[in-house]
Coordinates of C-alpha atoms in Angstrom, one line a residue:
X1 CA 7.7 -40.5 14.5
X2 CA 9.0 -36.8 14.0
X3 CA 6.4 -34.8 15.8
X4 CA 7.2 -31.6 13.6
X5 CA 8.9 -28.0 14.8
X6 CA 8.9 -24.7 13.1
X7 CA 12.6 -24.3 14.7
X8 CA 14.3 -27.8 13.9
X9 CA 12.5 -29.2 11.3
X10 CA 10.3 -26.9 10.0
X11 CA 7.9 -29.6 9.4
X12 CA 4.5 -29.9 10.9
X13 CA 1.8 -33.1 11.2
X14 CA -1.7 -32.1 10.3
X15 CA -4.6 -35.0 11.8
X16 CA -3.7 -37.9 9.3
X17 CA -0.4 -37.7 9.8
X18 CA 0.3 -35.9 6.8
X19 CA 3.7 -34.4 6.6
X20 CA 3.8 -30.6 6.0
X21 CA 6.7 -28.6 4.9
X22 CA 7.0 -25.1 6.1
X23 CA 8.9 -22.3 4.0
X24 CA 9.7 -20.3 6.9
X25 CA 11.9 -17.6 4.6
X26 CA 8.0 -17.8 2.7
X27 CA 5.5 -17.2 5.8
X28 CA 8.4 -14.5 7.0
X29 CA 8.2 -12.2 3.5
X30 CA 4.6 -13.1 2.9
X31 CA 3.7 -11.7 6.8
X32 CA 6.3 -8.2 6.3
X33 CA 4.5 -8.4 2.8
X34 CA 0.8 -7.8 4.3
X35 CA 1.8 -5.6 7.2
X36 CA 3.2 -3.5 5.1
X37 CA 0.5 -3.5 2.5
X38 CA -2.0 -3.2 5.6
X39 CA -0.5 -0.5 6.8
X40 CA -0.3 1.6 3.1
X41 CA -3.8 0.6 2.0
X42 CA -5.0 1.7 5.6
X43 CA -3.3 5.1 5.4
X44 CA -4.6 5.8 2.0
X45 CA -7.9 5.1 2.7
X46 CA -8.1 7.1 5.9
X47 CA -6.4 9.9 4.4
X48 CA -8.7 10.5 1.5
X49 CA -12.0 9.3 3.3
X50 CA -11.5 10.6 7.0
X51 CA -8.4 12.8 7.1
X52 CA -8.0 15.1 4.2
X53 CA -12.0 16.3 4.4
X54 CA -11.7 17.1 7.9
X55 CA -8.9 19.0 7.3
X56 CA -10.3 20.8 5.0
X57 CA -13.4 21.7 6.9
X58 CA -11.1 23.5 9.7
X59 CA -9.8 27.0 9.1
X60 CA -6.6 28.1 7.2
X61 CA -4.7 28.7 9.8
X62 CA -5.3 25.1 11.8
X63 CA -5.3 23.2 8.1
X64 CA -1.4 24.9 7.6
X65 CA -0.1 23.6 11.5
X66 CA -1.5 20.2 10.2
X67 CA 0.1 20.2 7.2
X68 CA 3.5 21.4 8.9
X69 CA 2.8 18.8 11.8
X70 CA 1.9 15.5 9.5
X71 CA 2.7 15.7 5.8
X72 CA 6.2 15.1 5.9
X73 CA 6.1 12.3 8.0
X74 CA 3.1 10.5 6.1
X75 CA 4.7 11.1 2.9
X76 CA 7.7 9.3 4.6
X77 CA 5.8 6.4 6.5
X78 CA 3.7 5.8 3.0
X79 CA 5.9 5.6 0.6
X80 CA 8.4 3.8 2.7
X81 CA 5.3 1.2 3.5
X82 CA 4.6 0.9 -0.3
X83 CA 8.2 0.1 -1.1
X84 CA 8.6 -2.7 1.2
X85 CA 4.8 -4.2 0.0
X86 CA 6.3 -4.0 -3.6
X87 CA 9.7 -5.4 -2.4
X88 CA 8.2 -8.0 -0.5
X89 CA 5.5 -8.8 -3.3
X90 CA 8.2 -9.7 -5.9
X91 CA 9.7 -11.9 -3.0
X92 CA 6.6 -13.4 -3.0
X93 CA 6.0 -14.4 -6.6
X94 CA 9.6 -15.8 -7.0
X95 CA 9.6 -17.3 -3.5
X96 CA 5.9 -19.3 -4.3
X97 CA 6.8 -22.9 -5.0
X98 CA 5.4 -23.3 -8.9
X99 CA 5.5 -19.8 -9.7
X100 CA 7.8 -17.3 -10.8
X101 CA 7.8 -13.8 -12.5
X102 CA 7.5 -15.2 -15.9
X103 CA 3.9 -16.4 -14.4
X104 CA 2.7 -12.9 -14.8
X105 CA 0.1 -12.3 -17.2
X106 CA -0.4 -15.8 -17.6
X107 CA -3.5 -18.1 -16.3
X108 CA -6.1 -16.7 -13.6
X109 CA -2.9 -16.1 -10.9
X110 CA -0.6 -14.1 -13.2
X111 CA -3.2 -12.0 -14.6
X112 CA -4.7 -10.9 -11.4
X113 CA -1.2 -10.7 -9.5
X114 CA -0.4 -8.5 -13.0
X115 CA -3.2 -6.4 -12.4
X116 CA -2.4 -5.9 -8.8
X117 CA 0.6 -5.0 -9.5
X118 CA -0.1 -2.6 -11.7
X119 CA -2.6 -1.1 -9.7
X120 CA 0.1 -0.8 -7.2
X121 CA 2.8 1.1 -9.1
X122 CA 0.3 3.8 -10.3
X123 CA -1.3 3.9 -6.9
X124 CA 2.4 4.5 -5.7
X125 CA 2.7 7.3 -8.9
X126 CA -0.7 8.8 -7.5
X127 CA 0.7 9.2 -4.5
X128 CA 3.9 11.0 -4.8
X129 CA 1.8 13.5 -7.2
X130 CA -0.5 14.0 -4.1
X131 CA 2.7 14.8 -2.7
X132 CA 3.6 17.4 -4.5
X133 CA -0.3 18.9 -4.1
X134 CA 0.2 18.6 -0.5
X135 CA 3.6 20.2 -0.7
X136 CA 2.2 23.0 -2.8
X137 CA -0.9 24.0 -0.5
X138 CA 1.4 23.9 2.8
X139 CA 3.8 26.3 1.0
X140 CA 1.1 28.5 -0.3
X141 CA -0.7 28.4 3.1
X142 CA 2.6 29.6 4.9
X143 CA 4.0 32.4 2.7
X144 CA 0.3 33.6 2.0
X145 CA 1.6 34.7 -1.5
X146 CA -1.0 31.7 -2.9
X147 CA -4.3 33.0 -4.2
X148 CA -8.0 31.6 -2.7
X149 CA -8.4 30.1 -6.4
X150 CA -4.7 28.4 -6.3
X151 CA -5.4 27.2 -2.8
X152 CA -8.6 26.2 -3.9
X153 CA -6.7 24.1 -6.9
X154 CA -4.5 22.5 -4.6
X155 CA -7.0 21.1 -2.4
X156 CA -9.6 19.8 -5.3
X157 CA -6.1 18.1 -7.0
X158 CA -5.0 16.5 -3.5
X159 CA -8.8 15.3 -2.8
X160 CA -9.0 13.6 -6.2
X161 CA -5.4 12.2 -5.8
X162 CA -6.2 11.1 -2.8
X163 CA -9.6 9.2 -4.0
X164 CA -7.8 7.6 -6.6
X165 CA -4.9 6.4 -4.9
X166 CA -7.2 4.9 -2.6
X167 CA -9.2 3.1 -5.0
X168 CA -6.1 1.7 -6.8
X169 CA -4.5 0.5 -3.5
X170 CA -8.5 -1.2 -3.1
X171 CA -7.8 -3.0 -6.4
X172 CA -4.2 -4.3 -5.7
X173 CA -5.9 -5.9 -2.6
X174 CA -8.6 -7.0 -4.0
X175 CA -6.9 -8.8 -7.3
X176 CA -3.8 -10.3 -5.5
X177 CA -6.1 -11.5 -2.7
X178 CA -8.1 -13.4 -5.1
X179 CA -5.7 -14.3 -7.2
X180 CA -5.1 -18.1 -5.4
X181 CA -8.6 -18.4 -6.4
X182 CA -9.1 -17.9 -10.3

């Protein structure tokens, strides 16, 4: 009676003595896969719902050392979180026994997983324009060459950004998590 290992033979025995394979290259991507998504829906969210409006309750001055202090190395953290959740998601969808890319739009799975993933690219669009609004008001906040009304722009265009990234990275959850489902 082979009583199962996830090191030898990656098999394990559930209570009838039912014989189940595990895919270890599969639980390895599919755990990298939703740390990495936890990490870039979490960072979106908080920057748009808690971060970026308390910023921009502080004065000028504080709101520019923030931006110098943070927005490089957020912009680098994000975007290198939503690569490897993207990277790791295609993994996924060729790695899933009885599915493949050419799944995608097809049946209740490939639509949604379609969906998410297109939610995910333009969430991952969203947010390098955000970027560049975040790169703009830290520029125009140090030189001091950028008008009230042009700092002003900057902010409204990184707030919405930032709301819509967030809700796009909601819906790429929310449609891949359920896609098992439909």
């Amino acid at each position: 009676m082979d009583s199962g290992c996830c090191h030898g033979s990656c098999s394990v025995r559930i209570a009838d003595n039912r014989k189940i394979e595990l895919d270890v290259g599969l639980v390895i991507t599919r755990i990298i896969h939703i740390i990495a998504g936890t990490f870039w829906v979490g960072t979106a969210i908080y920057l748009a719902v808690l971060l970026e409006p308390a910023v921009r309750s502080t004065s000028a001055d504080l709101e520019r050392q923030l931006l110098n202090r943070t927005s490089k190395l957020n912009s680098l953290w994000i975007t290198g979180a939503a690569i490897v959740t993207m990277v790791t998601g295609f993994a996924l969808v060729s790695l899933t026994p009885v599915r493949s890319v050419s799944d995608l739009g097809n049946g209740g799975w490939g639509t949604m997983i379609l969906v998410g993933l297109i939610a995910s690219v333009a969430a991952f669009v969203v947010s390098g324009w955000a970027g560049a609004f975040t790169t703009r008001l830290r520029r125009g906040l140090e030189s001091g060459e950028a008008s009230d009304d042009q700092l002003a722009k900057y902010r409204r265009g990184l707030s919405l950004l930032g709301y819509l990234n967030a809700v796009l990275v909601i819906v790429a959850v929310g449609t891949m998590a359920s896609a098992r489902y439909v």
